[in-house]
């Protein structure tokens, strides 16, 4: 029982991409935040309206993904092939694949007005550093060609695949994903960084939700700010000999505490099948791959 949207906020839940949202369609879940941002659940939006609005604006939507080391062979083809089936179908899409082995990127047949760019990056030796280095690399990409090409960008982990439509209803200036394992946990129990010396630290009175770093998005300008914040915080921690508990995800959670997302995606948008059946999860859009750290991590 997450409570419903306060009736004072409900009339304000209009959205640039979906027109009017229908938060009352899902009374069993929380459909808006305390700061009035919609939490997008299946049934609360009209995908056709979102589709038409995005077309009207003639948007280009970027999707970034890193595939470094064994993550490339293990996950990239399925991620991209499933994105062709389900990610922003009907819009102009540019994939940005970051890898240390551009020649190993699988060939994926792309639909019309869909493009794939491969960007070379160097491989950090530790998996934690591979994960964290994404923030600086994304920051640079957003300041370059990606930033000039795209209006909105999603940044995703590669160890997952799309299972149904992930469309423009998810677009907003700053978009955060509720973490499938933690969306119903009490705030004080959430796995934020608690070491007050860290830039990522949140106290037991702080934090709204625990957000998943496997999916975040927004406008190019907003993501420039997000990636700059996280890259800078990671560097400051490192200079003090610190590493946040969940790496870039800890810094991302601190950023979203300081800068509230304009839209929040329900766990239906990035679901972990290992959790099992939940009545409120109607229609998962992205599914986590089983964790196989022994195979993919060094
Ligand atoms: N990643 C990668 N190679 C690595 C480590 C990480 O390509 O050696 C990328 C990949 O996109 C991956 C993301 O960084 O999905 C985050 O790492 P991971 O998925 O292992 O973290 P988790 O989701 O388990 O916290
Ligand atoms: Mn992952």
PDB file of C-alpha atoms and ligand atoms in Angstrom:
ATOM      1  CA  UNK A   1       0.000   0.000   0.000  1.00  0.00           C
ATOM      2  CA  UNK A   2       1.798   3.083  -1.244  1.00  0.00           C
ATOM      3  CA  UNK A   3      -1.038   5.600  -0.941  1.00  0.00           C
ATOM      4  CA  UNK A   4      -2.639   7.537  -3.752  1.00  0.00           C
ATOM      5  CA  UNK A   5      -1.965  10.879  -5.263  1.00  0.00           C
ATOM      6  CA  UNK A   6      -3.137  13.771  -3.078  1.00  0.00           C
ATOM      7  CA  UNK A   7      -6.254  15.162  -4.745  1.00  0.00           C
ATOM      8  CA  UNK A   8      -4.739  18.648  -4.611  1.00  0.00           C
ATOM      9  CA  UNK A   9      -1.977  17.553  -6.955  1.00  0.00           C
ATOM     10  CA  UNK A  10      -4.009  15.314  -9.246  1.00  0.00           C
ATOM     11  CA  UNK A  11      -5.396  18.047 -11.528  1.00  0.00           C
ATOM     12  CA  UNK A  12      -1.828  19.242 -12.091  1.00  0.00           C
ATOM     13  CA  UNK A  13      -0.673  15.889 -13.388  1.00  0.00           C
ATOM     14  CA  UNK A  14      -0.526  16.946 -16.968  1.00  0.00           C
ATOM     15  CA  UNK A  15       2.436  15.770 -18.891  1.00  0.00           C
ATOM     16  CA  UNK A  16       4.199  17.183 -21.936  1.00  0.00           C
ATOM     17  CA  UNK A  17       4.159  13.831 -23.668  1.00  0.00           C
ATOM     18  CA  UNK A  18       0.994  12.121 -22.548  1.00  0.00           C
ATOM     19  CA  UNK A  19      -1.373  15.017 -22.155  1.00  0.00           C
ATOM     20  CA  UNK A  20      -3.442  14.309 -19.102  1.00  0.00           C
ATOM     21  CA  UNK A  21      -2.336  11.375 -16.975  1.00  0.00           C
ATOM     22  CA  UNK A  22      -4.810   9.086 -15.241  1.00  0.00           C
ATOM     23  CA  UNK A  23      -3.256   8.477 -11.833  1.00  0.00           C
ATOM     24  CA  UNK A  24      -6.617   7.222 -10.478  1.00  0.00           C
ATOM     25  CA  UNK A  25      -6.392   4.281 -12.892  1.00  0.00           C
ATOM     26  CA  UNK A  26      -3.894   2.667 -10.505  1.00  0.00           C
ATOM     27  CA  UNK A  27      -5.229   3.362  -7.006  1.00  0.00           C
ATOM     28  CA  UNK A  28      -3.106   0.604  -5.460  1.00  0.00           C
ATOM     29  CA  UNK A  29       0.224   2.288  -6.221  1.00  0.00           C
ATOM     30  CA  UNK A  30       1.830   5.694  -5.747  1.00  0.00           C
ATOM     31  CA  UNK A  31       1.313   7.640  -8.975  1.00  0.00           C
ATOM     32  CA  UNK A  32       2.856  10.959  -8.070  1.00  0.00           C
ATOM     33  CA  UNK A  33       5.694  12.188  -5.918  1.00  0.00           C
ATOM     34  CA  UNK A  34       5.473  14.653  -3.034  1.00  0.00           C
ATOM     35  CA  UNK A  35       6.857  17.322  -5.418  1.00  0.00           C
ATOM     36  CA  UNK A  36       4.152  16.640  -8.002  1.00  0.00           C
ATOM     37  CA  UNK A  37       6.068  14.590 -10.571  1.00  0.00           C
ATOM     38  CA  UNK A  38       4.138  11.729 -12.192  1.00  0.00           C
ATOM     39  CA  UNK A  39       5.178   8.168 -11.446  1.00  0.00           C
ATOM     40  CA  UNK A  40       4.408   6.388 -14.697  1.00  0.00           C
ATOM     41  CA  UNK A  41       2.578   3.075 -14.233  1.00  0.00           C
ATOM     42  CA  UNK A  42       0.921   0.956 -16.879  1.00  0.00           C
ATOM     43  CA  UNK A  43      -2.618   2.280 -17.392  1.00  0.00           C
ATOM     44  CA  UNK A  44      -1.911   5.853 -16.230  1.00  0.00           C
ATOM     45  CA  UNK A  45      -0.996   7.131 -19.709  1.00  0.00           C
ATOM     46  CA  UNK A  46      -2.159   6.793 -23.287  1.00  0.00           C
ATOM     47  CA  UNK A  47       0.757   5.497 -25.386  1.00  0.00           C
ATOM     48  CA  UNK A  48      -0.837   6.755 -28.621  1.00  0.00           C
ATOM     49  CA  UNK A  49      -1.068  10.326 -27.350  1.00  0.00           C
ATOM     50  CA  UNK A  50       2.561  10.167 -26.231  1.00  0.00           C
ATOM     51  CA  UNK A  51       3.555   8.804 -29.629  1.00  0.00           C
ATOM     52  CA  UNK A  52       1.734  11.556 -31.533  1.00  0.00           C
ATOM     53  CA  UNK A  53       3.144  14.302 -29.332  1.00  0.00           C
ATOM     54  CA  UNK A  54       6.697  13.056 -29.818  1.00  0.00           C
ATOM     55  CA  UNK A  55       6.175  12.846 -33.589  1.00  0.00           C
ATOM     56  CA  UNK A  56       4.724  16.347 -33.638  1.00  0.00           C
ATOM     57  CA  UNK A  57       7.898  17.609 -31.961  1.00  0.00           C
ATOM     58  CA  UNK A  58      10.048  15.687 -34.494  1.00  0.00           C
ATOM     59  CA  UNK A  59      12.318  14.406 -31.740  1.00  0.00           C
ATOM     60  CA  UNK A  60      15.556  12.515 -31.924  1.00  0.00           C
ATOM     61  CA  UNK A  61      16.004  10.214 -28.949  1.00  0.00           C
ATOM     62  CA  UNK A  62      19.429   8.902 -27.955  1.00  0.00           C
ATOM     63  CA  UNK A  63      20.034   5.605 -26.174  1.00  0.00           C
ATOM     64  CA  UNK A  64      23.484   5.093 -24.689  1.00  0.00           C
ATOM     65  CA  UNK A  65      24.878   1.776 -23.562  1.00  0.00           C
ATOM     66  CA  UNK A  66      28.310   0.561 -22.498  1.00  0.00           C
ATOM     67  CA  UNK A  67      29.562  -2.889 -23.464  1.00  0.00           C
ATOM     68  CA  UNK A  68      33.062  -3.405 -22.159  1.00  0.00           C
ATOM     69  CA  UNK A  69      34.910  -6.665 -21.642  1.00  0.00           C
ATOM     70  CA  UNK A  70      32.705  -9.750 -21.562  1.00  0.00           C
ATOM     71  CA  UNK A  71      29.518  -7.684 -21.305  1.00  0.00           C
ATOM     72  CA  UNK A  72      29.744  -7.158 -25.069  1.00  0.00           C
ATOM     73  CA  UNK A  73      29.376 -10.786 -26.186  1.00  0.00           C
ATOM     74  CA  UNK A  74      27.083 -11.650 -23.336  1.00  0.00           C
ATOM     75  CA  UNK A  75      24.434  -8.908 -23.586  1.00  0.00           C
ATOM     76  CA  UNK A  76      24.799  -6.343 -26.366  1.00  0.00           C
ATOM     77  CA  UNK A  77      23.108  -8.146 -29.286  1.00  0.00           C
ATOM     78  CA  UNK A  78      19.971  -8.967 -27.311  1.00  0.00           C
ATOM     79  CA  UNK A  79      19.813  -5.482 -25.809  1.00  0.00           C
ATOM     80  CA  UNK A  80      19.944  -3.843 -29.261  1.00  0.00           C
ATOM     81  CA  UNK A  81      17.696  -6.362 -31.014  1.00  0.00           C
ATOM     82  CA  UNK A  82      15.028  -6.020 -28.344  1.00  0.00           C
ATOM     83  CA  UNK A  83      15.384  -2.210 -28.471  1.00  0.00           C
ATOM     84  CA  UNK A  84      14.614  -2.380 -32.186  1.00  0.00           C
ATOM     85  CA  UNK A  85      11.377  -4.160 -31.292  1.00  0.00           C
ATOM     86  CA  UNK A  86      10.305  -1.990 -28.369  1.00  0.00           C
ATOM     87  CA  UNK A  87      12.313   1.205 -27.729  1.00  0.00           C
ATOM     88  CA  UNK A  88      10.686   4.380 -29.079  1.00  0.00           C
ATOM     89  CA  UNK A  89       9.256   2.632 -32.120  1.00  0.00           C
ATOM     90  CA  UNK A  90       8.085   5.275 -34.627  1.00  0.00           C
ATOM     91  CA  UNK A  91      10.562   7.919 -33.420  1.00  0.00           C
ATOM     92  CA  UNK A  92      14.012   8.837 -34.688  1.00  0.00           C
ATOM     93  CA  UNK A  93      16.503   6.925 -32.521  1.00  0.00           C
ATOM     94  CA  UNK A  94      20.294   7.052 -32.280  1.00  0.00           C
ATOM     95  CA  UNK A  95      22.065   4.303 -30.321  1.00  0.00           C
ATOM     96  CA  UNK A  96      25.440   5.132 -28.861  1.00  0.00           C
ATOM     97  CA  UNK A  97      27.463   2.036 -28.006  1.00  0.00           C
ATOM     98  CA  UNK A  98      30.607   2.652 -25.974  1.00  0.00           C
ATOM     99  CA  UNK A  99      33.181  -0.117 -26.092  1.00  0.00           C
ATOM    100  CA  UNK A 100      36.919  -0.757 -26.136  1.00  0.00           C
ATOM    101  CA  UNK A 101      36.410  -3.158 -29.110  1.00  0.00           C
ATOM    102  CA  UNK A 102      34.351  -1.366 -31.791  1.00  0.00           C
ATOM    103  CA  UNK A 103      35.086  -4.150 -34.299  1.00  0.00           C
ATOM    104  CA  UNK A 104      33.321  -6.699 -32.065  1.00  0.00           C
ATOM    105  CA  UNK A 105      29.968  -4.844 -31.980  1.00  0.00           C
ATOM    106  CA  UNK A 106      27.392  -7.211 -33.505  1.00  0.00           C
ATOM    107  CA  UNK A 107      25.602  -6.255 -36.671  1.00  0.00           C
ATOM    108  CA  UNK A 108      21.982  -5.432 -35.896  1.00  0.00           C
ATOM    109  CA  UNK A 109      19.492  -4.637 -38.654  1.00  0.00           C
ATOM    110  CA  UNK A 110      17.996  -1.244 -37.862  1.00  0.00           C
ATOM    111  CA  UNK A 111      14.573   0.102 -38.763  1.00  0.00           C
ATOM    112  CA  UNK A 112      14.123   3.273 -40.797  1.00  0.00           C
ATOM    113  CA  UNK A 113      15.320   6.451 -39.148  1.00  0.00           C
ATOM    114  CA  UNK A 114      17.273   4.470 -36.561  1.00  0.00           C
ATOM    115  CA  UNK A 115      21.035   4.820 -36.320  1.00  0.00           C
ATOM    116  CA  UNK A 116      23.855   3.222 -34.406  1.00  0.00           C
ATOM    117  CA  UNK A 117      27.131   4.906 -33.537  1.00  0.00           C
ATOM    118  CA  UNK A 118      30.016   3.099 -31.926  1.00  0.00           C
ATOM    119  CA  UNK A 119      32.323   5.119 -29.702  1.00  0.00           C
ATOM    120  CA  UNK A 120      35.719   3.871 -28.645  1.00  0.00           C
ATOM    121  CA  UNK A 121      36.549   4.052 -24.931  1.00  0.00           C
ATOM    122  CA  UNK A 122      39.457   2.673 -22.942  1.00  0.00           C
ATOM    123  CA  UNK A 123      38.798  -0.182 -20.551  1.00  0.00           C
ATOM    124  CA  UNK A 124      39.219   0.441 -16.848  1.00  0.00           C
ATOM    125  CA  UNK A 125      40.714  -2.577 -15.086  1.00  0.00           C
ATOM    126  CA  UNK A 126      38.190  -2.760 -12.194  1.00  0.00           C
ATOM    127  CA  UNK A 127      34.493  -3.343 -12.939  1.00  0.00           C
ATOM    128  CA  UNK A 128      33.610  -0.685 -10.378  1.00  0.00           C
ATOM    129  CA  UNK A 129      35.657   1.809 -12.397  1.00  0.00           C
ATOM    130  CA  UNK A 130      34.072   0.689 -15.671  1.00  0.00           C
ATOM    131  CA  UNK A 131      30.685   1.437 -14.145  1.00  0.00           C
ATOM    132  CA  UNK A 132      31.711   4.794 -12.635  1.00  0.00           C
ATOM    133  CA  UNK A 133      33.700   5.980 -15.676  1.00  0.00           C
ATOM    134  CA  UNK A 134      30.430   6.043 -17.607  1.00  0.00           C
ATOM    135  CA  UNK A 135      29.516   9.378 -16.012  1.00  0.00           C
ATOM    136  CA  UNK A 136      32.568  11.234 -17.384  1.00  0.00           C
ATOM    137  CA  UNK A 137      32.283   9.541 -20.812  1.00  0.00           C
ATOM    138  CA  UNK A 138      28.569  10.379 -21.046  1.00  0.00           C
ATOM    139  CA  UNK A 139      29.290  13.944 -20.017  1.00  0.00           C
ATOM    140  CA  UNK A 140      31.752  14.309 -22.881  1.00  0.00           C
ATOM    141  CA  UNK A 141      29.424  12.603 -25.386  1.00  0.00           C
ATOM    142  CA  UNK A 142      26.542  14.877 -24.372  1.00  0.00           C
ATOM    143  CA  UNK A 143      28.840  17.846 -24.989  1.00  0.00           C
ATOM    144  CA  UNK A 144      29.679  16.491 -28.470  1.00  0.00           C
ATOM    145  CA  UNK A 145      27.852  14.800 -31.321  1.00  0.00           C
ATOM    146  CA  UNK A 146      25.277  13.003 -29.162  1.00  0.00           C
ATOM    147  CA  UNK A 147      24.321  16.301 -27.549  1.00  0.00           C
ATOM    148  CA  UNK A 148      23.905  17.958 -30.943  1.00  0.00           C
ATOM    149  CA  UNK A 149      21.911  15.068 -32.435  1.00  0.00           C
ATOM    150  CA  UNK A 150      19.508  14.164 -29.669  1.00  0.00           C
ATOM    151  CA  UNK A 151      16.830  16.098 -27.815  1.00  0.00           C
ATOM    152  CA  UNK A 152      16.308  13.467 -25.128  1.00  0.00           C
ATOM    153  CA  UNK A 153      18.640  10.657 -24.090  1.00  0.00           C
ATOM    154  CA  UNK A 154      18.265   7.471 -22.061  1.00  0.00           C
ATOM    155  CA  UNK A 155      21.374   5.965 -20.478  1.00  0.00           C
ATOM    156  CA  UNK A 156      21.056   2.259 -19.755  1.00  0.00           C
ATOM    157  CA  UNK A 157      22.935  -0.801 -18.519  1.00  0.00           C
ATOM    158  CA  UNK A 158      23.481  -3.476 -21.128  1.00  0.00           C
ATOM    159  CA  UNK A 159      22.611  -6.479 -18.911  1.00  0.00           C
ATOM    160  CA  UNK A 160      18.881  -6.312 -19.666  1.00  0.00           C
ATOM    161  CA  UNK A 161      16.512  -6.563 -22.621  1.00  0.00           C
ATOM    162  CA  UNK A 162      13.268  -4.913 -23.693  1.00  0.00           C
ATOM    163  CA  UNK A 163      10.139  -7.042 -23.382  1.00  0.00           C
ATOM    164  CA  UNK A 164       7.415  -4.548 -24.365  1.00  0.00           C
ATOM    165  CA  UNK A 165       6.910  -0.966 -25.500  1.00  0.00           C
ATOM    166  CA  UNK A 166       9.192   1.625 -23.913  1.00  0.00           C
ATOM    167  CA  UNK A 167       7.898   4.744 -25.602  1.00  0.00           C
ATOM    168  CA  UNK A 168       7.803   8.538 -25.380  1.00  0.00           C
ATOM    169  CA  UNK A 169       5.543   8.422 -22.308  1.00  0.00           C
ATOM    170  CA  UNK A 170       8.860   8.028 -20.463  1.00  0.00           C
ATOM    171  CA  UNK A 171      10.322  11.319 -21.731  1.00  0.00           C
ATOM    172  CA  UNK A 172      10.825  14.396 -19.545  1.00  0.00           C
ATOM    173  CA  UNK A 173      13.547  16.871 -18.643  1.00  0.00           C
ATOM    174  CA  UNK A 174      14.913  14.524 -15.951  1.00  0.00           C
ATOM    175  CA  UNK A 175      13.750  10.912 -15.583  1.00  0.00           C
ATOM    176  CA  UNK A 176      14.557   8.444 -12.795  1.00  0.00           C
ATOM    177  CA  UNK A 177      13.802   4.724 -12.506  1.00  0.00           C
ATOM    178  CA  UNK A 178      12.440   3.154  -9.301  1.00  0.00           C
ATOM    179  CA  UNK A 179      14.662   0.228  -8.316  1.00  0.00           C
ATOM    180  CA  UNK A 180      12.731  -3.037  -8.591  1.00  0.00           C
ATOM    181  CA  UNK A 181      14.133  -4.508  -5.379  1.00  0.00           C
ATOM    182  CA  UNK A 182      13.665  -1.400  -3.227  1.00  0.00           C
ATOM    183  CA  UNK A 183      10.489   0.450  -4.232  1.00  0.00           C
ATOM    184  CA  UNK A 184       8.498  -0.778  -1.251  1.00  0.00           C
ATOM    185  CA  UNK A 185      11.222  -0.479   1.396  1.00  0.00           C
ATOM    186  CA  UNK A 186      11.135   2.072   4.229  1.00  0.00           C
ATOM    187  CA  UNK A 187      13.354   5.040   3.526  1.00  0.00           C
ATOM    188  CA  UNK A 188      15.779   4.540   6.413  1.00  0.00           C
ATOM    189  CA  UNK A 189      16.481   1.004   5.134  1.00  0.00           C
ATOM    190  CA  UNK A 190      17.421   2.015   1.575  1.00  0.00           C
ATOM    191  CA  UNK A 191      21.004   1.218   0.489  1.00  0.00           C
ATOM    192  CA  UNK A 192      22.152   4.815   0.104  1.00  0.00           C
ATOM    193  CA  UNK A 193      25.746   5.735   0.901  1.00  0.00           C
ATOM    194  CA  UNK A 194      25.735   6.516   4.644  1.00  0.00           C
ATOM    195  CA  UNK A 195      29.386   7.480   5.208  1.00  0.00           C
ATOM    196  CA  UNK A 196      29.078  11.230   5.810  1.00  0.00           C
ATOM    197  CA  UNK A 197      32.565  11.785   4.375  1.00  0.00           C
ATOM    198  CA  UNK A 198      31.323  10.726   0.924  1.00  0.00           C
ATOM    199  CA  UNK A 199      29.853  13.182  -1.596  1.00  0.00           C
ATOM    200  CA  UNK A 200      27.071  10.624  -2.099  1.00  0.00           C
ATOM    201  CA  UNK A 201      26.034  10.505   1.563  1.00  0.00           C
ATOM    202  CA  UNK A 202      22.363  10.744   2.512  1.00  0.00           C
ATOM    203  CA  UNK A 203      21.212  10.789   6.120  1.00  0.00           C
ATOM    204  CA  UNK A 204      18.328   8.726   7.463  1.00  0.00           C
ATOM    205  CA  UNK A 205      16.054  11.774   7.017  1.00  0.00           C
ATOM    206  CA  UNK A 206      17.059  12.233   3.389  1.00  0.00           C
ATOM    207  CA  UNK A 207      16.139  10.441   0.173  1.00  0.00           C
ATOM    208  CA  UNK A 208      12.824  10.150  -1.654  1.00  0.00           C
ATOM    209  CA  UNK A 209      13.129   6.791  -3.427  1.00  0.00           C
ATOM    210  CA  UNK A 210      15.972   4.451  -4.282  1.00  0.00           C
ATOM    211  CA  UNK A 211      16.620   4.917  -7.979  1.00  0.00           C
ATOM    212  CA  UNK A 212      18.243   2.378 -10.275  1.00  0.00           C
ATOM    213  CA  UNK A 213      21.291   3.494 -12.271  1.00  0.00           C
ATOM    214  CA  UNK A 214      20.441   0.957 -15.012  1.00  0.00           C
ATOM    215  CA  UNK A 215      17.972   3.504 -16.480  1.00  0.00           C
ATOM    216  CA  UNK A 216      18.051   7.281 -16.305  1.00  0.00           C
ATOM    217  CA  UNK A 217      17.289   9.922 -18.862  1.00  0.00           C
ATOM    218  CA  UNK A 218      16.316  13.429 -19.741  1.00  0.00           C
ATOM    219  CA  UNK A 219      17.096  16.392 -21.931  1.00  0.00           C
ATOM    220  CA  UNK A 220      20.665  16.894 -23.055  1.00  0.00           C
ATOM    221  CA  UNK A 221      21.062  19.945 -20.799  1.00  0.00           C
ATOM    222  CA  UNK A 222      19.714  18.178 -17.711  1.00  0.00           C
ATOM    223  CA  UNK A 223      21.890  15.128 -18.325  1.00  0.00           C
ATOM    224  CA  UNK A 224      24.947  17.338 -18.770  1.00  0.00           C
ATOM    225  CA  UNK A 225      24.280  18.579 -15.250  1.00  0.00           C
ATOM    226  CA  UNK A 226      23.642  15.092 -13.867  1.00  0.00           C
ATOM    227  CA  UNK A 227      26.775  13.551 -15.367  1.00  0.00           C
ATOM    228  CA  UNK A 228      28.941  16.507 -14.338  1.00  0.00           C
ATOM    229  CA  UNK A 229      27.700  16.217 -10.760  1.00  0.00           C
ATOM    230  CA  UNK A 230      28.268  12.472 -10.550  1.00  0.00           C
ATOM    231  CA  UNK A 231      31.687  12.503 -12.255  1.00  0.00           C
ATOM    232  CA  UNK A 232      32.865  15.345  -9.999  1.00  0.00           C
ATOM    233  CA  UNK A 233      31.578  13.668  -6.834  1.00  0.00           C
ATOM    234  CA  UNK A 234      33.272  10.390  -7.756  1.00  0.00           C
ATOM    235  CA  UNK A 235      36.581  12.213  -8.259  1.00  0.00           C
ATOM    236  CA  UNK A 236      36.286  13.998  -4.915  1.00  0.00           C
ATOM    237  CA  UNK A 237      35.582  10.731  -3.137  1.00  0.00           C
ATOM    238  CA  UNK A 238      38.528   9.070  -4.833  1.00  0.00           C
ATOM    239  CA  UNK A 239      40.831  11.915  -3.792  1.00  0.00           C
ATOM    240  CA  UNK A 240      39.819  11.124  -0.189  1.00  0.00           C
ATOM    241  CA  UNK A 241      40.304   7.387  -0.634  1.00  0.00           C
ATOM    242  CA  UNK A 242      36.550   6.708  -0.626  1.00  0.00           C
ATOM    243  CA  UNK A 243      34.314   4.687  -2.942  1.00  0.00           C
ATOM    244  CA  UNK A 244      30.555   4.916  -2.513  1.00  0.00           C
ATOM    245  CA  UNK A 245      28.682   1.731  -1.625  1.00  0.00           C
ATOM    246  CA  UNK A 246      26.945   1.311  -4.989  1.00  0.00           C
ATOM    247  CA  UNK A 247      29.418   3.349  -7.029  1.00  0.00           C
ATOM    248  CA  UNK A 248      27.804   5.615  -9.673  1.00  0.00           C
ATOM    249  CA  UNK A 249      24.339   4.581  -8.431  1.00  0.00           C
ATOM    250  CA  UNK A 250      25.042   6.120  -5.005  1.00  0.00           C
ATOM    251  CA  UNK A 251      26.045   9.415  -6.607  1.00  0.00           C
ATOM    252  CA  UNK A 252      23.034   9.283  -8.911  1.00  0.00           C
ATOM    253  CA  UNK A 253      20.764   8.886  -5.889  1.00  0.00           C
ATOM    254  CA  UNK A 254      22.378  11.893  -4.226  1.00  0.00           C
ATOM    255  CA  UNK A 255      21.889  13.936  -7.416  1.00  0.00           C
ATOM    256  CA  UNK A 256      18.182  13.032  -7.594  1.00  0.00           C
ATOM    257  CA  UNK A 257      17.752  14.004  -3.941  1.00  0.00           C
ATOM    258  CA  UNK A 258      19.210  17.440  -4.728  1.00  0.00           C
ATOM    259  CA  UNK A 259      17.550  17.762  -8.164  1.00  0.00           C
ATOM    260  CA  UNK A 260      14.134  16.113  -8.199  1.00  0.00           C
ATOM    261  CA  UNK A 261      13.285  14.163 -11.343  1.00  0.00           C
ATOM    262  CA  UNK A 262      10.437  15.553 -13.450  1.00  0.00           C
ATOM    263  CA  UNK A 263       9.183  12.027 -14.103  1.00  0.00           C
ATOM    264  CA  UNK A 264       9.639   8.741 -12.277  1.00  0.00           C
ATOM    265  CA  UNK A 265       9.271   5.353 -13.957  1.00  0.00           C
ATOM    266  CA  UNK A 266       7.557   2.551 -12.041  1.00  0.00           C
ATOM    267  CA  UNK A 267       9.429  -0.720 -11.568  1.00  0.00           C
ATOM    268  CA  UNK A 268       7.436  -2.033 -14.546  1.00  0.00           C
ATOM    269  CA  UNK A 269       9.937  -0.152 -16.717  1.00  0.00           C
ATOM    270  CA  UNK A 270      12.945  -2.105 -15.409  1.00  0.00           C
ATOM    271  CA  UNK A 271      11.814  -5.266 -13.689  1.00  0.00           C
ATOM    272  CA  UNK A 272      13.845  -8.077 -12.128  1.00  0.00           C
ATOM    273  CA  UNK A 273      12.120 -11.410 -12.898  1.00  0.00           C
ATOM    274  CA  UNK A 274      13.981 -12.993  -9.969  1.00  0.00           C
ATOM    275  CA  UNK A 275      11.651 -11.078  -7.610  1.00  0.00           C
ATOM    276  CA  UNK A 276       8.764 -13.235  -8.749  1.00  0.00           C
ATOM    277  CA  UNK A 277       5.131 -12.317  -9.273  1.00  0.00           C
ATOM    278  CA  UNK A 278       3.781  -9.002  -7.914  1.00  0.00           C
ATOM    279  CA  UNK A 279       0.203  -7.974  -8.546  1.00  0.00           C
ATOM    280  CA  UNK A 280       1.156  -4.340  -9.295  1.00  0.00           C
ATOM    281  CA  UNK A 281       3.682  -5.294 -11.993  1.00  0.00           C
ATOM    282  CA  UNK A 282       1.396  -5.617 -14.996  1.00  0.00           C
ATOM    283  CA  UNK A 283       3.555  -5.053 -17.941  1.00  0.00           C
ATOM    284  CA  UNK A 284       7.350  -5.108 -17.603  1.00  0.00           C
ATOM    285  CA  UNK A 285       9.115  -3.106 -20.330  1.00  0.00           C
ATOM    286  CA  UNK A 286      12.727  -4.052 -19.609  1.00  0.00           C
ATOM    287  CA  UNK A 287      13.856  -7.220 -17.846  1.00  0.00           C
ATOM    288  CA  UNK A 288      17.115  -7.646 -15.986  1.00  0.00           C
ATOM    289  CA  UNK A 289      19.307 -10.473 -17.162  1.00  0.00           C
ATOM    290  CA  UNK A 290      20.220 -12.928 -14.403  1.00  0.00           C
ATOM    291  CA  UNK A 291      23.329 -11.685 -12.576  1.00  0.00           C
ATOM    292  CA  UNK A 292      26.301 -13.739 -13.754  1.00  0.00           C
ATOM    293  CA  UNK A 293      29.102 -11.817 -12.109  1.00  0.00           C
ATOM    294  CA  UNK A 294      31.454 -14.813 -12.134  1.00  0.00           C
ATOM    295  CA  UNK A 295      31.231 -14.897 -15.926  1.00  0.00           C
ATOM    296  CA  UNK A 296      31.308 -11.200 -16.795  1.00  0.00           C
ATOM    297  CA  UNK A 297      33.305  -9.527 -14.033  1.00  0.00           C
ATOM    298  CA  UNK A 298      37.043  -9.777 -13.552  1.00  0.00           C
TER     299      UNK A 298
HETATM  300  N1  LIG B   1      29.853  -2.573 -17.707  1.00  0.00           N
HETATM  301  C1  LIG B   1      30.578  -3.133 -18.755  1.00  0.00           C
HETATM  302  N2  LIG B   1      31.686  -3.891 -18.457  1.00  0.00           N
HETATM  303  C2  LIG B   1      32.096  -4.122 -17.175  1.00  0.00           C
HETATM  304  C3  LIG B   1      31.337  -3.564 -16.128  1.00  0.00           C
HETATM  305  C4  LIG B   1      30.222  -2.815 -16.415  1.00  0.00           C
HETATM  306  O1  LIG B   1      30.249  -2.959 -19.911  1.00  0.00           O
HETATM  307  O2  LIG B   1      33.108  -4.802 -16.979  1.00  0.00           O
HETATM  308  C5  LIG B   1      28.701  -1.716 -18.022  1.00  0.00           C
HETATM  309  C6  LIG B   1      27.515  -2.513 -18.556  1.00  0.00           C
HETATM  310  O3  LIG B   1      26.740  -1.692 -19.395  1.00  0.00           O
HETATM  311  C7  LIG B   1      26.775  -2.833 -17.279  1.00  0.00           C
HETATM  312  C8  LIG B   1      26.935  -1.529 -16.498  1.00  0.00           C
HETATM  313  O4  LIG B   1      28.262  -1.081 -16.840  1.00  0.00           O
HETATM  314  O5  LIG B   1      25.426  -3.190 -17.508  1.00  0.00           O
HETATM  315  C9  LIG B   1      26.803  -1.641 -14.977  1.00  0.00           C
HETATM  316  O6  LIG B   1      27.443  -2.772 -14.464  1.00  0.00           O
HETATM  317  P1  LIG B   1      26.590  -4.007 -13.920  1.00  0.00           P
HETATM  318  O7  LIG B   1      25.421  -4.205 -14.824  1.00  0.00           O
HETATM  319  O8  LIG B   1      27.519  -5.168 -13.735  1.00  0.00           O
HETATM  320  O9  LIG B   1      26.122  -3.472 -12.507  1.00  0.00           O
HETATM  321  P2  LIG B   1      24.829  -3.957 -11.694  1.00  0.00           P
HETATM  322  O10 LIG B   1      23.629  -3.700 -12.548  1.00  0.00           O
HETATM  323  O11 LIG B   1      24.975  -5.423 -11.434  1.00  0.00           O
HETATM  324  O12 LIG B   1      24.864  -3.127 -10.454  1.00  0.00           O
HETATM  325 MN1  LIG B   2      23.284  -3.921 -14.622  1.00  0.00          MN
END
